[in-house]
Every structure is written in C-alpha cells, then in structure tokens.
PDB file of C-alpha atoms in Angstrom:
ATOM      1  CA  MET A   1     223.605   9.564 112.022  1.00 50.00           C
ATOM      2  CA  LYS A   2     227.181   9.392 113.265  1.00 47.00           C
ATOM      3  CA  HIS A   3     225.954   9.655 116.870  1.00 52.00           C
ATOM      4  CA  LYS A   4     223.517   6.757 116.350  1.00 53.00           C
ATOM      5  CA  THR A   5     226.283   4.599 114.846  1.00 46.00           C
ATOM      6  CA  ILE A   6     228.594   5.241 117.801  1.00 45.00           C
ATOM      7  CA  THR A   7     225.786   4.469 120.249  1.00 46.00           C
ATOM      8  CA  LEU A   8     225.041   1.220 118.400  1.00 44.00           C
ATOM      9  CA  LEU A   9     228.708   0.190 118.462  1.00 41.00           C
ATOM     10  CA  ILE A  10     228.996   0.924 122.168  1.00 41.00           C
ATOM     11  CA  THR A  11     225.837  -1.076 122.896  1.00 45.00           C
ATOM     12  CA  LEU A  12     227.142  -3.995 120.819  1.00 44.00           C
ATOM     13  CA  ALA A  13     230.496  -3.875 122.586  1.00 43.00           C
ATOM     14  CA  LEU A  14     228.802  -3.935 125.978  1.00 46.00           C
ATOM     15  CA  CYS A  15     226.667  -6.901 124.937  1.00 48.00           C
ATOM     16  CA  LEU A  16     229.674  -8.804 123.665  1.00 44.00           C
ATOM     17  CA  SER A  17     231.585  -7.992 126.835  1.00 47.00           C
ATOM     18  CA  ALA A  18     228.713  -9.226 129.002  1.00 46.00           C
ATOM     19  CA  SER A  19     228.338 -12.474 127.077  1.00 47.00           C
ATOM     20  CA  ALA A  20     232.080 -13.092 127.140  1.00 49.00           C
ATOM     21  CA  ARG A  21     231.954 -13.017 130.922  1.00 94.00           C
ATOM     22  CA  LYS A  22     229.619 -15.990 131.009  1.00 97.00           C
ATOM     23  CA  GLY A  23     230.976 -19.503 130.904  1.00 98.00           C
ATOM     24  CA  ILE A  24     229.954 -23.146 130.755  1.00 98.00           C
ATOM     25  CA  LEU A  25     231.912 -25.824 132.576  1.00 98.00           C
ATOM     26  CA  VAL A  26     231.301 -29.367 131.338  1.00 98.00           C
ATOM     27  CA  ALA A  27     231.981 -31.679 134.303  1.00 98.00           C
ATOM     28  CA  GLN A  28     232.788 -35.228 133.212  1.00 98.00           C
ATOM     29  CA  PHE A  29     233.897 -38.200 135.285  1.00 97.00           C
ATOM     30  CA  GLY A  30     236.390 -38.994 132.549  1.00 97.00           C
ATOM     31  CA  THR A  31     238.189 -42.058 131.234  1.00 96.00           C
ATOM     32  CA  SER A  32     241.827 -42.913 130.641  1.00 95.00           C
ATOM     33  CA  ASN A  33     240.894 -44.932 127.550  1.00 95.00           C
ATOM     34  CA  ALA A  34     241.777 -42.715 124.594  1.00 95.00           C
ATOM     35  CA  GLU A  35     239.425 -44.410 122.129  1.00 95.00           C
ATOM     36  CA  GLY A  36     236.436 -44.202 124.459  1.00 95.00           C
ATOM     37  CA  ARG A  37     237.273 -40.611 125.390  1.00 97.00           C
ATOM     38  CA  HIS A  38     237.509 -39.416 121.797  1.00 97.00           C
ATOM     39  CA  ALA A  39     234.346 -41.252 120.708  1.00 97.00           C
ATOM     40  CA  ALA A  40     232.105 -39.944 123.487  1.00 98.00           C
ATOM     41  CA  LEU A  41     233.437 -37.307 125.885  1.00 98.00           C
ATOM     42  CA  ASP A  42     235.378 -35.260 123.352  1.00 98.00           C
ATOM     43  CA  VAL A  43     232.477 -35.328 120.907  1.00 98.00           C
ATOM     44  CA  LEU A  44     230.007 -34.148 123.546  1.00 98.00           C
ATOM     45  CA  PHE A  45     232.318 -31.380 124.748  1.00 98.00           C
ATOM     46  CA  GLY A  46     232.971 -30.266 121.177  1.00 98.00           C
ATOM     47  CA  GLU A  47     229.255 -30.078 120.418  1.00 98.00           C
ATOM     48  CA  ILE A  48     228.531 -28.037 123.535  1.00 98.00           C
ATOM     49  CA  ALA A  49     231.339 -25.609 122.686  1.00 98.00           C
ATOM     50  CA  SER A  50     230.310 -25.183 119.047  1.00 98.00           C
ATOM     51  CA  GLU A  51     226.593 -24.831 119.866  1.00 98.00           C
ATOM     52  CA  ASN A  52     227.179 -22.140 122.516  1.00 98.00           C
ATOM     53  CA  PRO A  53     229.612 -19.653 120.918  1.00 97.00           C
ATOM     54  CA  GLN A  54     228.394 -16.828 123.148  1.00 97.00           C
ATOM     55  CA  TYR A  55     229.859 -18.612 126.193  1.00 98.00           C
ATOM     56  CA  THR A  56     233.395 -19.503 127.192  1.00 98.00           C
ATOM     57  CA  VAL A  57     233.227 -23.303 127.401  1.00 98.00           C
ATOM     58  CA  ARG A  58     235.667 -25.293 129.522  1.00 98.00           C
ATOM     59  CA  GLU A  59     235.927 -28.908 130.673  1.00 98.00           C
ATOM     60  CA  ALA A  60     236.835 -30.656 133.938  1.00 98.00           C
ATOM     61  CA  TYR A  61     237.341 -34.308 134.892  1.00 98.00           C
ATOM     62  CA  THR A  62     236.081 -35.123 138.369  1.00 98.00           C
ATOM     63  CA  SER A  63     238.045 -38.366 138.908  1.00 97.00           C
ATOM     64  CA  PRO A  64     241.503 -37.753 140.463  1.00 97.00           C
ATOM     65  CA  THR A  65     242.557 -41.291 139.477  1.00 96.00           C
ATOM     66  CA  ILE A  66     241.764 -40.653 135.828  1.00 97.00           C
ATOM     67  CA  ARG A  67     243.448 -37.248 135.867  1.00 98.00           C
ATOM     68  CA  ARG A  68     246.633 -38.833 137.254  1.00 97.00           C
ATOM     69  CA  ALA A  69     246.531 -41.613 134.660  1.00 96.00           C
ATOM     70  CA  LEU A  70     246.080 -39.096 131.857  1.00 97.00           C
ATOM     71  CA  GLN A  71     248.882 -36.942 133.236  1.00 97.00           C
ATOM     72  CA  LYS A  72     251.249 -39.909 132.843  1.00 96.00           C
ATOM     73  CA  GLN A  73     250.054 -40.236 129.240  1.00 94.00           C
ATOM     74  CA  GLY A  74     250.827 -36.572 128.612  1.00 96.00           C
ATOM     75  CA  THR A  75     247.219 -35.376 128.689  1.00 96.00           C
ATOM     76  CA  LYS A  76     246.203 -32.784 131.275  1.00 96.00           C
ATOM     77  CA  LYS A  77     242.644 -32.440 132.519  1.00 98.00           C
ATOM     78  CA  GLN A  78     241.683 -29.940 135.198  1.00 98.00           C
ATOM     79  CA  SER A  79     239.677 -30.673 138.323  1.00 98.00           C
ATOM     80  CA  VAL A  80     236.425 -28.782 138.822  1.00 98.00           C
ATOM     81  CA  THR A  81     238.033 -26.459 141.375  1.00 98.00           C
ATOM     82  CA  ASP A  82     241.057 -25.704 139.175  1.00 98.00           C
ATOM     83  CA  ALA A  83     238.861 -25.109 136.127  1.00 98.00           C
ATOM     84  CA  LEU A  84     236.579 -22.742 138.023  1.00 98.00           C
ATOM     85  CA  LEU A  85     239.478 -20.784 139.502  1.00 98.00           C
ATOM     86  CA  GLN A  86     241.022 -20.451 136.052  1.00 98.00           C
ATOM     87  CA  MET A  87     237.707 -19.168 134.708  1.00 98.00           C
ATOM     88  CA  HIS A  88     237.686 -16.606 137.514  1.00 98.00           C
ATOM     89  CA  LEU A  89     241.211 -15.482 136.589  1.00 97.00           C
ATOM     90  CA  ASP A  90     240.094 -15.192 132.978  1.00 97.00           C
ATOM     91  CA  GLY A  91     237.420 -12.685 133.989  1.00 97.00           C
ATOM     92  CA  ILE A  92     234.377 -14.936 133.811  1.00 98.00           C
ATOM     93  CA  ASP A  93     231.888 -14.023 136.529  1.00 97.00           C
ATOM     94  CA  THR A  94     228.905 -16.260 135.703  1.00 98.00           C
ATOM     95  CA  VAL A  95     229.343 -20.028 135.321  1.00 98.00           C
ATOM     96  CA  TYR A  96     226.880 -22.751 134.426  1.00 98.00           C
ATOM     97  CA  ILE A  97     228.164 -26.209 135.311  1.00 98.00           C
ATOM     98  CA  GLN A  98     226.681 -29.072 133.302  1.00 98.00           C
ATOM     99  CA  PRO A  99     227.503 -32.585 134.586  1.00 98.00           C
ATOM    100  CA  THR A 100     227.526 -35.545 132.221  1.00 98.00           C
ATOM    101  CA  PHE A 101     226.979 -38.110 135.015  1.00 98.00           C
ATOM    102  CA  LEU A 102     224.293 -40.751 134.669  1.00 97.00           C
ATOM    103  CA  LEU A 103     222.557 -40.194 138.012  1.00 96.00           C
ATOM    104  CA  ASP A 104     222.372 -37.940 141.053  1.00 97.00           C
ATOM    105  CA  GLY A 105     224.825 -39.786 143.287  1.00 95.00           C
ATOM    106  CA  VAL A 106     228.115 -39.202 145.076  1.00 95.00           C
ATOM    107  CA  GLU A 107     229.744 -37.499 142.089  1.00 97.00           C
ATOM    108  CA  MET A 108     226.949 -34.943 141.948  1.00 98.00           C
ATOM    109  CA  GLN A 109     227.244 -34.269 145.671  1.00 97.00           C
ATOM    110  CA  MET A 110     230.990 -33.666 145.343  1.00 97.00           C
ATOM    111  CA  LEU A 111     230.446 -31.453 142.308  1.00 98.00           C
ATOM    112  CA  ARG A 112     227.974 -29.264 144.155  1.00 98.00           C
ATOM    113  CA  GLU A 113     230.355 -28.981 147.106  1.00 98.00           C
ATOM    114  CA  GLU A 114     233.267 -27.933 144.896  1.00 97.00           C
ATOM    115  CA  ALA A 115     231.110 -25.354 143.152  1.00 98.00           C
ATOM    116  CA  SER A 116     229.938 -23.989 146.494  1.00 98.00           C
ATOM    117  CA  ASP A 117     233.511 -23.732 147.819  1.00 98.00           C
ATOM    118  CA  VAL A 118     234.580 -21.323 145.071  1.00 97.00           C
ATOM    119  CA  SER A 119     231.254 -19.593 144.432  1.00 97.00           C
ATOM    120  CA  ARG A 120     232.441 -16.506 146.305  1.00 97.00           C
ATOM    121  CA  PHE A 121     234.717 -15.707 143.362  1.00 97.00           C
ATOM    122  CA  PHE A 122     231.764 -15.358 140.994  1.00 98.00           C
ATOM    123  CA  ASN A 123     228.598 -13.324 140.704  1.00 97.00           C
ATOM    124  CA  HIS A 124     226.676 -16.487 139.904  1.00 97.00           C
ATOM    125  CA  VAL A 125     227.447 -20.218 139.795  1.00 98.00           C
ATOM    126  CA  GLN A 126     224.767 -22.780 139.006  1.00 98.00           C
ATOM    127  CA  VAL A 127     225.017 -26.550 138.726  1.00 98.00           C
ATOM    128  CA  GLY A 128     222.817 -28.466 136.318  1.00 98.00           C
ATOM    129  CA  VAL A 129     221.380 -31.955 136.689  1.00 98.00           C
ATOM    130  CA  PRO A 130     222.649 -35.366 135.518  1.00 98.00           C
ATOM    131  CA  LEU A 131     221.205 -37.437 132.683  1.00 98.00           C
ATOM    132  CA  LEU A 132     218.710 -39.130 135.014  1.00 98.00           C
ATOM    133  CA  TYR A 133     217.102 -36.662 137.398  1.00 98.00           C
ATOM    134  CA  GLU A 134     213.328 -36.543 136.871  1.00 97.00           C
ATOM    135  CA  ILE A 135     210.884 -39.305 135.919  1.00 98.00           C
ATOM    136  CA  GLU A 136     210.729 -37.929 132.392  1.00 98.00           C
ATOM    137  CA  ASP A 137     214.507 -38.415 132.075  1.00 98.00           C
ATOM    138  CA  PHE A 138     214.077 -42.113 132.852  1.00 98.00           C
ATOM    139  CA  ARG A 139     211.317 -42.350 130.259  1.00 98.00           C
ATOM    140  CA  ASN A 140     213.479 -40.655 127.639  1.00 98.00           C
ATOM    141  CA  LEU A 141     216.467 -42.920 128.226  1.00 98.00           C
ATOM    142  CA  THR A 142     214.264 -46.011 128.407  1.00 98.00           C
ATOM    143  CA  SER A 143     212.772 -45.188 125.006  1.00 97.00           C
ATOM    144  CA  LEU A 144     216.228 -44.894 123.476  1.00 97.00           C
ATOM    145  CA  LEU A 145     217.532 -48.114 125.051  1.00 97.00           C
ATOM    146  CA  ALA A 146     214.406 -49.996 123.956  1.00 96.00           C
ATOM    147  CA  LYS A 147     215.243 -49.245 120.318  1.00 95.00           C
ATOM    148  CA  THR A 148     217.971 -51.886 120.481  1.00 94.00           C
ATOM    149  CA  LYS A 149     216.125 -55.102 119.690  1.00 92.00           C
ATOM    150  CA  PRO A 150     217.665 -58.491 120.529  1.00 92.00           C
ATOM    151  CA  ASN A 151     217.398 -61.360 118.073  1.00 90.00           C
ATOM    152  CA  THR A 152     215.125 -64.356 118.689  1.00 92.00           C
ATOM    153  CA  ARG A 153     216.080 -66.187 121.903  1.00 95.00           C
ATOM    154  CA  SER A 154     218.564 -63.408 122.722  1.00 97.00           C
ATOM    155  CA  ALA A 155     218.786 -60.936 125.601  1.00 97.00           C
ATOM    156  CA  ILE A 156     220.463 -57.614 126.254  1.00 98.00           C
ATOM    157  CA  MET A 157     222.154 -56.826 129.554  1.00 98.00           C
ATOM    158  CA  TYR A 158     223.055 -53.179 130.147  1.00 98.00           C
ATOM    159  CA  VAL A 159     225.799 -52.904 132.770  1.00 98.00           C
ATOM    160  CA  GLY A 160     226.235 -49.670 134.709  1.00 97.00           C
ATOM    161  CA  HIS A 161     228.764 -48.635 137.338  1.00 96.00           C
ATOM    162  CA  GLY A 162     226.550 -48.537 140.426  1.00 95.00           C
ATOM    163  CA  ASN A 163     227.529 -47.679 143.986  1.00 94.00           C
ATOM    164  CA  GLU A 164     226.805 -48.685 147.583  1.00 94.00           C
ATOM    165  CA  TYR A 165     224.443 -45.819 148.304  1.00 94.00           C
ATOM    166  CA  ALA A 166     220.717 -45.236 147.852  1.00 94.00           C
ATOM    167  CA  SER A 167     221.254 -43.541 144.492  1.00 95.00           C
ATOM    168  CA  THR A 168     222.085 -46.925 142.972  1.00 95.00           C
ATOM    169  CA  SER A 169     218.352 -47.686 143.131  1.00 96.00           C
ATOM    170  CA  ALA A 170     218.043 -45.596 139.976  1.00 97.00           C
ATOM    171  CA  TYR A 171     219.344 -48.600 138.028  1.00 97.00           C
ATOM    172  CA  ALA A 172     216.578 -50.849 139.352  1.00 96.00           C
ATOM    173  CA  MET A 173     214.004 -48.200 138.484  1.00 97.00           C
ATOM    174  CA  LEU A 174     215.406 -47.844 134.985  1.00 98.00           C
ATOM    175  CA  GLY A 175     215.432 -51.621 134.601  1.00 97.00           C
ATOM    176  CA  GLN A 176     211.809 -51.901 135.685  1.00 97.00           C
ATOM    177  CA  MET A 177     210.734 -49.235 133.198  1.00 98.00           C
ATOM    178  CA  LEU A 178     212.800 -50.812 130.437  1.00 98.00           C
ATOM    179  CA  SER A 179     211.266 -54.245 130.999  1.00 96.00           C
ATOM    180  CA  HIS A 180     207.840 -52.859 130.058  1.00 96.00           C
ATOM    181  CA  GLU A 181     209.097 -51.695 126.671  1.00 96.00           C
ATOM    182  CA  GLN A 182     211.691 -54.381 126.024  1.00 96.00           C
ATOM    183  CA  PRO A 183     211.051 -57.590 128.056  1.00 95.00           C
ATOM    184  CA  ASP A 184     214.332 -59.167 126.930  1.00 96.00           C
ATOM    185  CA  ALA A 185     216.473 -56.275 128.174  1.00 97.00           C
ATOM    186  CA  TYR A 186     217.958 -56.144 131.678  1.00 97.00           C
ATOM    187  CA  ILE A 187     220.096 -53.786 133.732  1.00 98.00           C
ATOM    188  CA  GLY A 188     222.865 -54.749 136.144  1.00 97.00           C
ATOM    189  CA  THR A 189     225.662 -52.887 137.917  1.00 98.00           C
ATOM    190  CA  ILE A 190     229.324 -53.459 138.665  1.00 97.00           C
ATOM    191  CA  GLU A 191     229.392 -51.978 142.167  1.00 96.00           C
ATOM    192  CA  GLY A 192     225.715 -51.641 143.115  1.00 95.00           C
ATOM    193  CA  TRP A 193     222.459 -53.559 142.713  1.00 96.00           C
ATOM    194  CA  PRO A 194     221.415 -55.487 140.705  1.00 96.00           C
ATOM    195  CA  ASP A 195     224.904 -56.990 141.032  1.00 97.00           C
ATOM    196  CA  ILE A 196     226.525 -59.620 138.845  1.00 97.00           C
ATOM    197  CA  GLU A 197     225.078 -62.543 140.855  1.00 97.00           C
ATOM    198  CA  THR A 198     221.552 -61.131 140.646  1.00 96.00           C
ATOM    199  CA  SER A 199     221.947 -60.403 136.945  1.00 96.00           C
ATOM    200  CA  VAL A 200     223.205 -63.909 136.154  1.00 96.00           C
ATOM    201  CA  ALA A 201     220.296 -65.385 138.131  1.00 96.00           C
ATOM    202  CA  GLN A 202     217.834 -63.321 136.064  1.00 94.00           C
ATOM    203  CA  LEU A 203     218.961 -65.104 132.898  1.00 95.00           C
ATOM    204  CA  LYS A 204     219.423 -68.576 134.363  1.00 93.00           C
ATOM    205  CA  GLY A 205     216.849 -71.086 133.165  1.00 88.00           C
ATOM    206  CA  ARG A 206     215.418 -68.719 130.563  1.00 92.00           C
ATOM    207  CA  LYS A 207     214.917 -69.449 126.869  1.00 93.00           C
ATOM    208  CA  TYR A 208     217.947 -67.425 125.848  1.00 96.00           C
ATOM    209  CA  ARG A 209     220.828 -68.794 123.835  1.00 97.00           C
ATOM    210  CA  GLN A 210     222.686 -65.533 123.494  1.00 97.00           C
ATOM    211  CA  VAL A 211     223.168 -62.287 125.435  1.00 98.00           C
ATOM    212  CA  THR A 212     224.765 -58.995 124.454  1.00 98.00           C
ATOM    213  CA  LEU A 213     226.469 -56.988 127.187  1.00 98.00           C
ATOM    214  CA  ILE A 214     226.287 -53.215 126.674  1.00 98.00           C
ATOM    215  CA  PRO A 215     228.009 -50.663 128.941  1.00 97.00           C
ATOM    216  CA  LEU A 216     225.562 -48.290 130.627  1.00 98.00           C
ATOM    217  CA  LEU A 217     228.415 -45.812 130.851  1.00 97.00           C
ATOM    218  CA  LEU A 218     228.937 -42.507 129.082  1.00 97.00           C
ATOM    219  CA  ALA A 219     232.327 -43.622 127.739  1.00 97.00           C
ATOM    220  CA  CYS A 220     233.651 -47.086 127.032  1.00 94.00           C
ATOM    221  CA  GLY A 221     236.761 -47.418 129.187  1.00 90.00           C
ATOM    222  CA  VAL A 222     238.387 -49.569 131.841  1.00 90.00           C
ATOM    223  CA  HIS A 223     235.112 -50.866 133.314  1.00 91.00           C
ATOM    224  CA  ALA A 224     233.933 -52.102 129.929  1.00 93.00           C
ATOM    225  CA  HIS A 225     237.134 -54.033 129.311  1.00 92.00           C
ATOM    226  CA  GLU A 226     238.156 -55.185 132.783  1.00 94.00           C
ATOM    227  CA  ASP A 227     234.758 -55.729 134.423  1.00 96.00           C
ATOM    228  CA  ILE A 228     232.171 -56.322 131.724  1.00 97.00           C
ATOM    229  CA  ASP A 229     234.364 -58.266 129.313  1.00 96.00           C
ATOM    230  CA  GLU A 230     236.614 -60.069 131.780  1.00 96.00           C
ATOM    231  CA  GLU A 231     234.110 -60.811 134.590  1.00 97.00           C
ATOM    232  CA  TRP A 232     230.542 -60.547 133.319  1.00 98.00           C
ATOM    233  CA  ARG A 233     231.200 -62.344 130.037  1.00 97.00           C
ATOM    234  CA  PRO A 234     232.650 -65.557 131.593  1.00 98.00           C
ATOM    235  CA  ALA A 235     229.986 -65.569 134.330  1.00 97.00           C
ATOM    236  CA  LEU A 236     227.250 -65.654 131.691  1.00 97.00           C
ATOM    237  CA  GLU A 237     229.135 -68.096 129.506  1.00 97.00           C
ATOM    238  CA  GLU A 238     228.967 -70.555 132.393  1.00 96.00           C
ATOM    239  CA  LEU A 239     225.209 -70.640 131.772  1.00 96.00           C
ATOM    240  CA  GLY A 240     225.918 -71.951 128.294  1.00 96.00           C
ATOM    241  CA  LEU A 241     225.125 -68.625 126.660  1.00 97.00           C
ATOM    242  CA  LYS A 242     226.927 -67.118 123.706  1.00 97.00           C
ATOM    243  CA  VAL A 243     228.060 -63.731 124.972  1.00 98.00           C
ATOM    244  CA  ASP A 244     228.935 -60.654 122.946  1.00 97.00           C
ATOM    245  CA  VAL A 245     230.182 -57.350 124.341  1.00 97.00           C
ATOM    246  CA  LEU A 246     229.356 -54.086 122.600  1.00 96.00           C
ATOM    247  CA  PHE A 247     232.252 -51.764 123.319  1.00 95.00           C
ATOM    248  CA  GLN A 248     230.347 -48.527 122.952  1.00 96.00           C
ATOM    249  CA  GLY A 249     229.589 -45.799 125.493  1.00 97.00           C
ATOM    250  CA  LEU A 250     226.255 -44.006 125.816  1.00 97.00           C
ATOM    251  CA  GLY A 251     227.968 -40.798 124.774  1.00 97.00           C
ATOM    252  CA  GLU A 252     228.555 -42.225 121.315  1.00 98.00           C
ATOM    253  CA  SER A 253     224.822 -41.908 120.666  1.00 98.00           C
ATOM    254  CA  ALA A 254     223.784 -38.522 119.290  1.00 98.00           C
ATOM    255  CA  GLU A 255     220.326 -39.010 120.797  1.00 98.00           C
ATOM    256  CA  ILE A 256     221.711 -39.541 124.291  1.00 98.00           C
ATOM    257  CA  ARG A 257     224.095 -36.618 123.937  1.00 98.00           C
ATOM    258  CA  ALA A 258     221.031 -34.569 123.018  1.00 98.00           C
ATOM    259  CA  LEU A 259     219.393 -35.460 126.347  1.00 98.00           C
ATOM    260  CA  ILE A 260     222.400 -34.049 128.213  1.00 98.00           C
ATOM    261  CA  LYS A 261     222.433 -30.929 126.066  1.00 98.00           C
ATOM    262  CA  ASN A 262     218.721 -30.468 126.730  1.00 98.00           C
ATOM    263  CA  HIS A 263     219.532 -30.278 130.433  1.00 98.00           C
ATOM    264  CA  LEU A 264     222.140 -27.644 129.647  1.00 98.00           C
ATOM    265  CA  GLU A 265     219.620 -25.621 127.644  1.00 98.00           C
ATOM    266  CA  SER A 266     217.252 -25.683 130.608  1.00 98.00           C
ATOM    267  CA  LEU A 267     220.072 -24.602 132.910  1.00 98.00           C
ATOM    268  CA  LEU A 268     221.011 -21.651 130.694  1.00 98.00           C
ATOM    269  CA  ALA A 269     217.370 -20.609 130.448  1.00 96.00           C
ATOM    270  CA  GLU A 270     216.884 -20.332 134.228  1.00 85.00           C
TER     271      GLU A 270
END
C-alpha cells in the first residue's frame, strides 16, 4: 500500500512538473488609454489566466509606441520577444501564443517572425490565429454585431483601424456580410478601405437622421477619441446627421472575448 502511494505521488509530481512547463502568451496590440485597457484587455487576459490554471500565462504588447507611452506612465509591458525569453528563463519549454488581433495582417506577420526567432529556445512554440481567420469567424462576429439594432431612420457605422495592405479587405468582406443581416449597419476604416470619404458617401442622401459610431477595435483608446470622435463625427455631422460615439471596445463584450478564447482552446487542443 505504501509503495502504491509513493508511486502515485511521484506520478502526480511528474504531471504537475510537465504542466508547469507549458505556457500561454497572450499577444495584444495594446493601448495607452487606462480605461480602455482595464475594460477590455485586462479583463480578457484575466479570464484566460483564470480559465487555464495548468499553464503559466503571460502577456505581451506588440506596439513599441504603446509600450513606451505606458513606460512613461509607470506601467511596464513586455514585447513578445522579451516575454518569450523570460518564459524560457523561467523553465517553460512549450508556449502557445494567442493573438487578440482582429485580422491576419502585418501584426500577425511580425508576431510569427518574433516567435520563429526565439523558437530555438523551446521544445515547441505555436502561434494561434486572430479573431477573423476563417469564414466561420466572420459569420460569428457578424452575428454578434447584428444584434445591435439602430432606431428608426438611424444607422450604425463600425470603424476599424485598417491598413494599406491586402489584409484590409477583410473589413469590406465583414461589411458585406453584415449588410445582409443588418442593412443599416456599415463598416469603415481609419487607415484602410472603406475610408472616411467612402463611408461618408455611403450615408449621404439616405433616409438617416442619426448615426452611431462604434469602434471596431478590441480596446477603446486613442483611435476612438482622436480619429472617430474628432474626425469621423464632424465629417458625418456635415451631412446634417446627429452623431453619437459609443466609446466601447470589442473586448468589453463577453461574447466577443469568448470567440478569442475559442481560438485559444483550439490551439491548445492541437
């Protein structure tokens, strides 16, 4: 009996040791806006950590600009490379990296490159996929966005970041899918296409009296205040529309956070 107990304890210790050597790195673009960070990014990270106690869970911010801004505020966030190297020093040999980006664009490419550069320090490093990766992801997000119903003679304009590369076409695809479920909802981008001029033209001459601008961003930060509120709002007001801005990031929705965590579950299961 004593021999069986010792064997059981040794087996349990080995299992605990093995699980402790596995880690999850949550890669977020980040925001320097404390309110937006706490309401979305911190909540998501906290949920991932609490729901995966068998893993060592760490976080990294991919934007150097945001990391520098936070450093001046007294808040330190590690880069992906620094976080991975620290995990290596802490004895973690298997890492699953879950991005919280919206689409598979430049940030994802850089994330994969950083992971590849330090992969030699680990037995296994695997990078997950962003919120929008497969057609089903677009359907899932579309269904959630379509739940927000505008009032009579009102429209909703979701405004994402966008970029100058082919990946920005994901916004147009999402907008096309959304229009089938919610005809009075549109999607524009700050730095991609549809741009602000195209988005304003979409609403010009329509029946609308009012439009609500909603950030298509994980966290409500600088872009929501400086771009959406200070540029998009007045541009639409020139059409004679009453314009409201909803200062809320996608990450503040439990349902959208669940979509990201579903990707993580799939990653851990591979």
